[in-house]
Coordinates of N, CA, C and O in Angstrom, one line a residue:
M1 N 30.2 36.0 -25.1 CA 29.6 35.5 -24.0 C 30.5 34.7 -23.0 O 31.5 34.0 -23.3
K2 N 30.4 34.7 -21.7 CA 31.1 34.1 -20.8 C 30.6 32.8 -20.8 O 29.5 32.6 -20.5
A3 N 31.5 31.8 -20.3 CA 31.2 30.4 -19.8 C 30.5 30.4 -18.4 O 31.1 30.9 -17.5
I4 N 29.3 29.7 -18.2 CA 28.9 29.5 -17.1 C 29.7 28.2 -16.4 O 29.8 27.3 -17.1
P5 N 30.1 28.6 -15.2 CA 30.8 27.3 -14.5 C 30.0 26.1 -14.5 O 28.6 26.1 -14.2
L6 N 30.5 24.9 -14.6 CA 29.7 23.7 -14.3 C 29.0 23.6 -13.1 O 27.8 23.2 -13.1
S7 N 29.6 24.1 -11.8 CA 28.8 23.8 -10.6 C 27.6 24.5 -10.8 O 26.8 24.3 -10.1
I8 N 27.5 25.8 -11.2 CA 26.3 26.6 -11.3 C 25.1 26.0 -12.1 O 24.0 25.8 -11.8
T9 N 25.7 25.4 -13.2 CA 24.8 24.7 -13.9 C 24.1 23.4 -13.4 O 22.9 23.2 -13.5
C10 N 24.9 22.7 -12.7 CA 24.5 21.5 -11.8 C 23.6 21.9 -10.7 O 22.6 21.3 -10.6
L11 N 24.1 23.0 -10.2 CA 23.3 23.5 -9.0 C 21.7 24.0 -9.7 O 20.7 23.5 -9.0
L12 N 21.7 24.5 -10.7 CA 20.3 25.0 -11.3 C 19.4 23.9 -11.9 O 18.4 23.8 -11.7
A13 N 20.2 22.9 -12.3 CA 19.6 21.6 -12.7 C 18.8 20.8 -11.5 O 17.9 20.3 -11.6
L14 N 19.6 20.6 -10.5 CA 19.2 20.1 -9.3 C 17.9 20.8 -8.6 O 17.2 20.4 -7.8
A15 N 18.2 22.3 -8.7 CA 17.0 23.0 -8.2 C 15.8 22.7 -8.7 O 14.6 23.0 -8.2
G16 N 15.7 22.4 -10.0 CA 14.4 22.1 -10.8 C 14.0 20.7 -10.5 O 12.8 20.6 -10.7
C17 N 14.6 20.0 -9.6 CA 14.1 18.5 -9.2 C 13.3 18.6 -7.9 O 12.7 17.6 -7.7
Q18 N 13.4 19.7 -7.5 CA 12.9 20.0 -6.0 C 11.1 19.9 -6.2 O 10.7 20.7 -7.0
T19 N 10.5 19.3 -5.5 CA 9.1 19.2 -5.6 C 8.4 19.4 -4.2 O 8.9 19.3 -3.4
V20 N 7.1 19.9 -4.3 CA 6.2 20.1 -3.1 C 5.5 18.9 -2.8 O 5.0 18.3 -3.8
P21 N 5.3 18.6 -1.6 CA 4.5 17.4 -1.1 C 3.1 17.5 -1.8 O 2.5 18.6 -1.9
D22 N 2.5 16.4 -2.2 CA 1.0 16.6 -2.8 C 0.0 16.6 -1.6 O -1.2 17.0 -1.8
R23 N 0.2 16.4 -0.4 CA -0.7 16.7 0.6 C 0.3 17.0 2.0 O 1.4 16.4 2.2
L24 N -0.5 17.4 3.1 CA -0.1 18.0 4.3 C -0.1 16.5 5.1 O -0.5 15.4 5.0
P25 N 1.0 16.3 6.0 CA 1.1 15.1 7.0 C -0.3 14.9 7.6 O -0.9 16.0 8.1
Q26 N -0.5 13.5 7.7 CA -1.8 13.3 8.2 C -1.5 12.0 9.3 O -0.5 11.3 9.3
A27 N -2.4 11.8 10.2 CA -2.3 10.6 11.1 C -2.7 9.4 10.3 O -3.3 9.4 9.5
E28 N -1.4 8.5 10.4 CA -1.8 7.3 9.8 C -1.9 6.1 10.6 O -0.9 5.9 11.5
P29 N -2.7 5.2 10.8 CA -4.0 5.3 10.1 C -4.9 6.4 10.6 O -4.5 6.8 11.7
A30 N -5.9 6.7 9.9 CA -6.8 7.8 10.4 C -7.7 7.2 11.5 O -7.9 6.1 11.5
P31 N -8.1 8.2 12.3 CA -8.8 7.9 13.5 C -10.1 7.1 13.2 O -10.8 7.5 12.4
A32 N -10.5 6.2 14.0 CA -11.6 5.4 13.9 C -12.9 6.3 14.2 O -12.8 7.3 14.8
A33 N -14.0 5.8 13.6 CA -15.2 6.7 13.7 C -15.7 6.7 15.1 O -16.4 7.7 15.5
A34 N -15.4 5.5 16.0 CA -15.8 5.4 17.2 C -15.0 6.5 18.1 O -15.5 6.6 19.3
C35 N -13.9 7.1 17.6 CA -13.3 8.2 18.5 C -13.8 9.4 18.4 O -13.5 10.4 18.9
Y36 N -15.1 9.5 17.7 CA -16.0 10.8 17.8 C -17.4 10.3 18.1 O -17.9 9.7 17.4
F37 N -17.9 10.9 19.2 CA -19.2 10.5 19.7 C -19.8 11.4 20.5 O -19.3 12.3 21.2
P38 N -21.3 11.5 20.4 CA -22.0 12.7 21.0 C -22.0 12.4 22.6 O -22.1 11.2 23.1
T39 N -22.1 13.4 23.1 CA -22.2 13.2 24.9 C -23.3 13.6 25.3 O -23.9 13.5 26.2
G40 N -24.2 14.5 24.3 CA -25.4 14.9 24.7 C -25.6 16.3 25.6 O -26.6 16.7 26.2
Q41 N -24.2 16.7 25.7 CA -24.0 17.9 26.8 C -23.4 19.0 26.1 O -22.4 18.7 25.7
S42 N -23.9 20.0 25.9 CA -23.3 21.2 25.1 C -23.1 22.5 25.9 O -22.3 23.3 25.6
S43 N -23.7 22.7 26.9 CA -23.4 24.0 27.7 C -22.1 24.0 28.5 O -21.5 22.7 28.5
P44 N -21.4 25.0 28.6 CA -20.2 25.1 29.4 C -19.9 24.2 30.6 O -19.1 23.5 30.9
D45 N -21.0 24.4 31.4 CA -21.1 23.6 32.8 C -21.2 22.0 32.5 O -20.7 21.2 33.0
E46 N -21.9 21.6 31.4 CA -22.0 20.3 31.2 C -20.5 19.8 30.5 O -20.2 18.7 30.7
T47 N -19.9 20.6 29.8 CA -18.7 20.4 29.1 C -17.8 20.0 30.0 O -16.7 19.1 30.2
L48 N -17.8 20.8 31.2 CA -16.9 20.6 32.4 C -17.3 19.4 33.2 O -16.2 18.5 33.6
S49 N -18.3 19.0 33.2 CA -18.7 17.5 33.7 C -18.1 16.4 32.6 O -17.8 15.3 33.4
V50 N -18.4 16.7 31.5 CA -17.8 15.6 30.5 C -16.4 15.5 30.7 O -15.8 14.4 30.8
L51 N -15.6 16.8 30.8 CA -14.2 16.5 31.1 C -14.0 15.8 32.3 O -12.8 15.1 32.5
T52 N -14.5 16.1 33.4 CA -14.5 15.5 34.7 C -14.6 14.1 34.7 O -13.7 13.2 35.3
E53 N -15.6 13.7 34.1 CA -15.8 12.1 33.9 C -14.8 11.5 33.0 O -14.5 10.3 33.1
S54 N -14.5 12.2 31.9 CA -13.3 11.7 31.0 C -12.0 11.5 31.9 O -11.4 10.3 31.8
I55 N -11.7 12.4 32.7 CA -10.5 12.2 33.5 C -10.6 11.0 34.4 O -9.6 10.3 34.7
D56 N -11.9 10.9 35.1 CA -12.1 9.9 35.8 C -11.7 8.5 35.3 O -11.1 7.6 35.8
V57 N -12.3 8.2 34.1 CA -12.1 7.1 33.3 C -10.6 6.9 33.0 O -9.9 5.8 33.2
L58 N -9.9 7.9 32.6 CA -8.5 7.7 32.2 C -7.5 7.5 33.4 O -6.8 6.6 33.4
E59 N -7.9 8.1 34.5 CA -7.2 7.7 35.9 C -7.4 6.4 36.4 O -6.7 5.9 36.9
A60 N -8.7 5.8 36.1 CA -9.0 4.6 36.2 C -8.2 3.5 35.6 O -7.9 2.4 36.0
W61 N -7.9 3.9 34.4 CA -7.1 3.2 33.4 C -5.7 3.3 33.8 O -4.9 2.5 32.9
G62 N -5.4 4.0 34.7 CA -3.7 4.1 34.8 C -3.2 5.3 34.2 O -1.9 5.5 34.2
F63 N -4.0 6.3 33.6 CA -3.2 7.4 33.1 C -3.1 8.5 34.0 O -3.5 8.5 34.9
S64 N -2.0 9.3 33.7 CA -1.6 10.4 34.5 C -2.0 11.7 33.7 O -1.6 11.8 32.4
L65 N -2.7 12.7 34.5 CA -3.2 13.7 33.7 C -2.0 14.5 33.7 O -0.9 14.9 34.5
E66 N -1.8 15.2 32.2 CA -0.7 16.0 31.7 C -1.1 17.5 31.8 O -0.7 18.3 32.5
T67 N -2.2 17.7 30.9 CA -2.7 19.2 30.8 C -4.1 19.2 30.6 O -4.7 18.2 30.4
T68 N -4.9 20.2 31.1 CA -6.2 20.4 31.0 C -6.4 21.9 30.4 O -5.6 22.9 31.0
D69 N -7.4 22.3 29.6 CA -7.8 23.6 29.4 C -9.3 23.6 29.2 O -9.9 23.1 28.4
T70 N -10.0 24.0 30.2 CA -11.5 23.7 30.5 C -12.2 24.7 29.4 O -13.2 24.6 28.9
E71 N -11.5 25.9 29.2 CA -12.2 26.8 28.1 C -12.0 26.2 26.8 O -12.9 26.3 26.0
L72 N -11.0 25.6 26.3 CA -11.1 24.7 25.1 C -11.6 23.4 25.1 O -12.2 22.9 24.1
G73 N -11.8 23.0 26.3 CA -12.6 21.6 26.4 C -11.6 20.3 26.2 O -11.7 19.5 25.6
L74 N -10.1 20.6 26.5 CA -9.1 19.6 26.1 C -8.4 19.2 27.4 O -8.2 19.8 28.4
V75 N -8.3 17.8 27.2 CA -7.5 17.0 28.4 C -6.7 16.3 27.7 O -6.7 15.6 26.5
S76 N -5.5 16.1 28.2 CA -4.3 15.1 27.9 C -3.5 14.6 28.7 O -3.5 15.0 30.0
A77 N -3.6 13.1 28.7 CA -3.0 12.3 29.8 C -2.2 11.3 29.1 O -2.0 11.1 27.8
S78 N -1.3 10.7 29.8 CA -0.3 9.7 29.3 C -0.2 8.5 30.4 O -0.2 8.8 31.5
R79 N 0.3 7.4 29.9 CA 0.7 6.4 30.8 C 2.1 5.8 30.2 O 2.2 5.8 29.0
E80 N 2.9 5.1 31.1 CA 4.2 4.7 30.4 C 4.3 3.1 31.0 O 3.9 3.0 32.3
R81 N 4.8 2.1 30.3 CA 5.1 0.9 30.9 C 6.3 0.5 30.3 O 6.8 0.8 29.1
E82 N 7.0 -0.4 31.1 CA 8.3 -1.1 30.5 C 8.0 -2.3 29.7 O 7.0 -2.9 29.8
L83 N 8.8 -2.2 28.5 CA 8.7 -3.3 27.5 C 9.8 -4.3 27.8 O 10.8 -4.3 27.6
I84 N 9.4 -5.6 28.3 CA 10.2 -6.7 28.8 C 10.4 -7.4 27.5 O 9.6 -7.8 26.8
G85 N 11.6 -7.6 27.1 CA 11.8 -8.4 25.9 C 11.7 -7.7 24.6 O 12.0 -8.3 23.6
Y86 N 11.7 -6.3 24.6 CA 11.5 -5.5 23.4 C 12.9 -5.1 22.9 O 13.6 -4.5 23.7
Y87 N 13.3 -5.8 21.9 CA 14.7 -5.5 21.5 C 15.0 -6.0 19.8 O 14.1 -6.5 19.4
D88 N 15.8 -5.2 19.4 CA 16.2 -5.6 17.8 C 17.0 -6.7 17.9 O 18.3 -6.6 18.2
R89 N 16.7 -7.9 17.4 CA 17.7 -9.1 17.6 C 18.9 -8.9 16.8 O 19.8 -9.6 16.9
Y90 N 18.7 -7.9 15.9 CA 20.0 -7.9 14.9 C 20.9 -6.7 15.3 O 21.8 -6.3 14.6
D91 N 20.7 -5.9 16.3 CA 21.3 -4.8 16.9 C 22.2 -5.1 17.9 O 22.2 -5.1 19.1
Y92 N 23.5 -5.7 17.5 CA 24.4 -6.2 18.4 C 25.4 -5.0 18.9 O 26.1 -5.4 19.9
D93 N 25.2 -4.0 18.5 CA 26.1 -2.8 19.0 C 25.8 -2.4 20.4 O 26.6 -2.1 21.0
Y94 N 24.5 -2.7 20.9 CA 24.2 -2.2 22.1 C 24.1 -3.4 23.0 O 23.3 -3.4 24.1
G95 N 24.6 -4.5 22.8 CA 24.5 -5.8 23.8 C 23.2 -6.6 23.7 O 22.9 -7.5 24.4
Y96 N 22.5 -6.5 22.6 CA 21.5 -7.2 22.3 C 21.8 -8.6 21.7 O 22.7 -8.8 21.4
G97 N 20.8 -9.6 21.6 CA 21.3 -11.0 21.1 C 21.2 -11.8 22.6 O 20.5 -11.8 23.2
S98 N 22.2 -12.6 22.4 CA 22.3 -13.7 23.6 C 22.8 -13.3 24.7 O 22.6 -13.9 25.8
G99 N 23.4 -12.2 24.9 CA 23.9 -11.5 26.1 C 25.3 -11.9 26.3 O 25.9 -11.3 27.3
F100 N 25.9 -13.1 25.7 CA 27.3 -13.4 26.0 C 28.2 -13.1 24.7 O 27.9 -13.4 23.6
R101 N 29.2 -12.5 24.9 CA 30.3 -12.2 23.7 C 31.6 -13.0 24.1 O 32.1 -12.9 25.3
L102 N 32.1 -13.5 23.3 CA 33.7 -14.0 23.3 C 34.4 -13.4 22.2 O 33.9 -13.3 20.8
F103 N 35.5 -13.1 22.7 CA 36.4 -12.4 21.5 C 37.8 -12.7 22.0 O 38.1 -13.2 23.0
G104 N 38.7 -12.5 21.0 CA 40.0 -12.8 21.2 C 40.9 -12.5 20.0 O 40.3 -11.8 19.0
G105 N 42.2 -12.7 20.1 CA 43.2 -12.3 18.8 C 44.4 -13.0 19.0 O 44.8 -13.5 20.1
F106 N 45.1 -13.2 18.0 CA 46.5 -13.6 17.9 C 47.4 -12.7 17.1 O 47.0 -12.0 16.1
G107 N 48.6 -12.5 17.6 CA 49.4 -11.6 17.0 C 50.9 -12.1 16.9 O 51.2 -12.7 17.9
I108 N 51.7 -11.7 15.9 CA 53.2 -12.2 15.7 C 53.8 -10.7 15.5 O 53.5 -10.1 14.6
G109 N 54.8 -10.6 16.3 CA 55.7 -9.4 16.1 C 57.1 -9.9 16.6 O 57.6 -10.9 16.1
R110 N 57.6 -9.3 17.4 CA 58.9 -9.8 18.1 C 58.7 -10.7 19.0 O 59.8 -11.4 19.3
S111 N 57.4 -10.9 19.5 CA 57.0 -12.3 20.3 C 55.7 -12.6 19.9 O 54.9 -11.8 19.0
V112 N 55.1 -13.6 20.3 CA 53.7 -14.3 19.9 C 52.9 -14.0 21.2 O 53.4 -14.3 22.4
G113 N 51.6 -13.5 20.8 CA 50.9 -13.3 22.0 C 49.3 -13.8 21.4 O 48.9 -13.9 20.4
I114 N 48.7 -14.3 22.6 CA 47.4 -14.9 22.3 C 46.6 -14.1 23.5 O 46.9 -14.1 24.7
G115 N 45.3 -13.7 23.0 CA 44.6 -13.3 24.1 C 42.9 -13.8 23.9 O 42.5 -13.8 22.8
V116 N 42.2 -14.1 24.9 CA 40.8 -14.4 24.7 C 40.1 -13.6 26.0 O 40.9 -13.5 27.0
G117 N 39.0 -13.0 25.6 CA 38.4 -12.4 26.5 C 36.7 -12.6 26.4 O 36.3 -13.2 25.5
G118 N 36.0 -12.4 27.4 CA 34.5 -12.7 27.1 C 33.7 -11.6 28.1 O 34.2 -11.0 28.9
A119 N 32.7 -11.4 27.6 CA 31.7 -10.3 28.3 C 30.3 -11.0 28.4 O 29.8 -11.9 27.7
F120 N 29.4 -10.5 29.5 CA 28.2 -11.1 29.7 C 27.4 -10.0 30.1 O 27.8 -9.4 31.2
G121 N 26.5 -9.7 29.5 CA 25.4 -8.7 30.1 C 24.4 -8.3 29.0 O 24.6 -8.5 27.9
P122 N 23.4 -7.9 29.6 CA 22.4 -7.3 28.5 C 22.5 -6.0 27.9 O 21.4 -5.5 27.1
G123 N 23.5 -5.4 28.1 CA 23.7 -4.0 27.5 C 23.7 -3.0 28.6 O 23.8 -3.2 29.8
F124 N 23.4 -1.7 28.3 CA 23.6 -0.6 29.3 C 22.3 0.3 29.1 O 21.6 0.4 28.3
G125 N 22.2 1.1 30.1 CA 21.0 2.2 30.1 C 19.8 1.7 30.5 O 19.9 1.1 31.6
Q126 N 18.6 2.2 30.3 CA 17.5 1.9 31.0 C 16.7 0.9 30.2 O 17.1 0.5 29.1
Q127 N 15.5 0.5 30.8 CA 14.5 -0.5 30.2 C 13.8 0.1 29.1 O 13.5 1.4 29.1
P128 N 13.7 -0.5 28.0 CA 12.6 0.0 27.0 C 11.3 0.4 27.5 O 11.0 -0.5 28.3
V129 N 10.7 1.4 27.1 CA 9.5 1.8 27.5 C 8.5 2.0 26.3 O 9.0 2.5 25.3
E130 N 7.1 1.9 26.7 CA 6.2 2.3 25.7 C 5.3 3.6 26.4 O 4.9 3.3 27.5
V131 N 5.1 4.7 25.7 CA 4.5 5.6 26.3 C 3.2 5.9 25.3 O 3.4 6.0 24.3
E132 N 2.2 5.9 26.1 CA 0.8 5.9 25.4 C 0.3 7.4 25.9 O 0.0 7.5 27.1
R133 N 0.0 8.2 24.9 CA -0.7 9.3 25.3 C -2.0 9.7 24.6 O -2.3 9.1 23.4
V134 N -3.0 10.1 25.2 CA -4.3 10.3 24.9 C -4.8 11.6 25.0 O -4.5 12.4 26.1
S135 N -5.5 12.3 24.2 CA -5.9 13.8 24.1 C -7.7 13.6 23.8 O -7.9 13.0 23.0
L136 N -8.2 14.4 24.6 CA -9.9 14.4 24.5 C -10.2 15.9 24.3 O -9.7 16.6 25.0
L137 N -11.0 16.0 23.4 CA -11.5 17.4 23.2 C -13.2 17.3 23.1 O -13.6 16.5 22.4
A138 N -13.5 18.1 24.3 CA -15.1 17.9 24.4 C -15.4 19.3 23.9 O -15.2 20.5 24.4
R139 N -16.5 19.3 22.7 CA -16.9 20.6 22.3 C -18.2 20.3 21.5 O -18.4 19.3 21.0
D140 N -19.2 21.2 21.6 CA -20.4 21.1 21.0 C -21.1 19.8 21.2 O -21.9 19.4 20.1
G141 N -21.2 19.3 22.4 CA -21.8 18.1 22.7 C -21.3 16.9 22.1 O -22.0 15.9 22.2
H142 N -20.0 16.8 21.6 CA -19.3 15.8 21.1 C -18.0 15.6 21.9 O -17.4 16.5 22.4
L143 N -17.5 14.3 21.8 CA -16.1 14.0 22.4 C -15.1 13.5 21.3 O -15.7 12.5 20.8
R144 N -14.2 14.0 21.2 CA -13.1 13.3 20.1 C -11.9 13.0 20.9 O -11.3 13.6 21.8
I145 N -11.3 11.6 20.6 CA -10.4 11.1 21.2 C -9.1 10.9 20.3 O -9.5 10.4 19.0
S146 N -8.0 11.3 20.7 CA -7.0 11.1 19.8 C -5.9 10.3 20.7 O -5.5 10.8 22.0
R147 N -5.1 9.3 20.1 CA -4.4 8.4 21.0 C -3.1 8.2 20.0 O -3.2 7.7 18.8
N148 N -2.0 8.1 20.7 CA -0.7 7.6 19.9 C 0.1 6.9 21.0 O 0.2 7.0 22.2
I149 N 1.0 5.9 20.5 CA 1.8 5.3 21.1 C 3.3 5.5 20.5 O 3.6 5.5 19.2
R150 N 4.1 5.5 21.5 CA 5.7 5.6 21.1 C 6.5 4.7 21.7 O 6.4 4.6 23.1
R151 N 7.4 4.0 21.4 CA 8.3 3.1 22.1 C 9.7 3.5 21.8 O 10.2 3.8 20.9
F152 N 10.3 3.5 23.1 CA 11.8 3.9 23.2 C 12.7 2.7 23.4 O 12.2 1.9 24.3
D153 N 13.8 2.8 22.9 CA 14.9 1.5 23.3 C 15.4 1.8 24.6 O 15.2 2.8 25.3
H154 N 16.5 0.9 25.0 CA 17.0 1.2 26.4 C 18.1 2.3 26.4 O 18.2 2.7 27.4
L155 N 18.4 3.0 25.0 CA 19.0 4.2 25.1 C 18.1 5.5 25.1 O 18.8 6.6 25.3
G156 N 16.7 5.3 25.0 CA 16.0 6.5 25.1 C 15.7 6.9 23.6 O 14.9 8.0 23.4
D157 N 16.1 6.2 22.7 CA 16.0 6.6 21.3 C 14.6 5.9 20.7 O 14.0 4.8 21.1
L158 N 13.9 6.8 20.3 CA 12.5 6.6 19.5 C 12.7 5.6 18.3 O 13.4 5.5 17.6
R159 N 12.1 4.3 18.7 CA 12.0 3.1 17.8 C 10.9 3.0 16.8 O 10.9 2.6 15.8
E160 N 9.7 3.3 17.5 CA 8.3 3.3 16.7 C 7.4 4.5 17.1 O 7.6 4.8 18.5
S161 N 6.6 4.8 16.5 CA 5.7 5.8 16.8 C 4.5 5.7 15.8 O 4.5 5.6 14.6
Y162 N 3.1 5.5 16.4 CA 2.0 5.3 15.4 C 0.7 5.9 16.1 O 0.6 5.9 17.4
S163 N -0.2 6.2 15.3 CA -1.6 6.8 15.8 C -2.2 5.4 16.2 O -2.3 4.4 15.4
A164 N -2.9 5.3 17.3 CA -3.6 4.3 17.7 C -5.0 4.6 18.2 O -5.5 4.0 19.1
S165 N -5.5 5.4 17.5 CA -7.0 5.9 17.7 C -7.8 4.8 16.9 O -8.3 5.2 15.9
N166 N -7.9 3.5 17.6 CA -8.6 2.7 16.7 C -10.1 2.4 17.6 O -10.3 2.7 18.5
D167 N -10.8 1.4 16.8 CA -12.0 1.0 17.3 C -12.1 0.4 18.8 O -13.0 0.7 19.4
D168 N -11.1 -0.3 19.1 CA -11.1 -1.2 20.2 C -10.9 -0.2 21.4 O -11.8 -0.1 22.3
F169 N -10.0 0.8 21.4 CA -9.7 1.7 22.5 C -11.0 2.7 22.7 O -11.4 2.9 23.8
C170 N -11.2 3.2 21.5 CA -12.3 4.2 21.7 C -13.7 3.7 22.0 O -14.4 4.2 22.8
G171 N -13.9 2.3 21.5 CA -15.3 1.9 21.9 C -15.2 1.3 23.4 O -16.3 1.7 24.1
R172 N -14.1 0.9 23.9 CA -14.1 0.8 25.4 C -14.2 2.0 26.1 O -14.7 2.1 27.2
F173 N -13.5 3.2 25.7 CA -13.4 4.3 26.4 C -15.1 4.9 26.4 O -15.6 5.3 27.5
Q174 N -15.5 4.7 25.2 CA -17.1 5.2 25.1 C -18.0 4.4 26.0 O -18.9 5.1 26.6
K175 N -17.9 3.1 26.0 CA -18.5 2.5 27.0 C -18.4 2.7 28.5 O -19.4 2.9 29.3
A176 N -17.2 2.8 28.9 CA -16.9 3.2 30.3 C -17.4 4.7 30.4 O -17.8 5.0 31.6
F177 N -17.1 5.7 29.6 CA -17.6 6.9 29.8 C -19.3 6.9 30.0 O -19.7 7.7 30.7
S178 N -20.0 6.3 29.0 CA -21.3 6.2 29.1 C -21.9 5.4 30.5 O -22.9 5.9 31.0
S179 N -21.1 4.6 31.0 CA -21.5 3.9 32.2 C -21.4 4.6 33.3 O -21.9 4.6 34.5
S180 N -20.4 5.5 33.4 CA -20.1 6.5 34.4 C -20.7 7.8 34.4 O -21.0 8.3 35.5
V181 N -21.3 8.2 33.5 CA -22.3 9.3 33.5 C -23.7 8.9 33.8 O -24.3 8.1 33.2
T182 N -24.1 9.7 34.7 CA -25.6 9.3 35.2 C -26.6 10.1 34.3 O -26.2 11.4 33.9
P183 N -27.8 9.7 33.9 CA -28.7 10.4 33.1 C -29.0 11.6 34.0 O -29.2 11.5 35.0
Q184 N -29.5 12.8 33.2 CA -30.1 13.9 33.5 C -31.4 13.5 34.3 O -32.2 12.7 34.0
G185 N -31.5 13.9 35.6 CA -32.8 13.8 36.6 C -32.6 12.7 37.3 O -33.5 12.3 38.3
A186 N -31.6 11.7 37.2 CA -31.4 10.7 38.1 C -30.6 11.1 39.1 O -29.7 11.9 39.1
S187 N -30.7 10.4 40.3 CA -29.9 10.6 41.5 C -29.2 9.7 42.0 O -29.5 8.3 41.8

């Protein structure tokens, strides 16, 4: 018998350690129960009016419409705001912290030299931003809300991302939506 090289043996041993995830990725935390509520309107024309009223509520709250698909009953909108004072206090590589740097050095060779320098500034790039995105699905007389928030640092790198489909937002949306929809037969 020929000897199996050690590298192939190690490769086979490591291949046996590979596992499959126990579940598919899910929104963490799960959307609140208030994010799925009945609208009482199920015909295609009524679904269009639900989408129109939903868009009116979102635009009143400062969201910009991104995409709509009336056949699917889907609306997607987002809003962006600057985050003043959002930084990682221990991330000194990009100029965070106090904003002032003092540096210097001393060297001895054929001659003696001393140097001192300073710098002041908050870093470079853009202002940190928070992007909030909301998607609405109107189908079968119900409205489903999905919301997520992403925070980007001054370099445009993603720092935080989480699902924000909570009772507070969905409850406020449901209240604003039901107050903007006039009952059938009322003028």
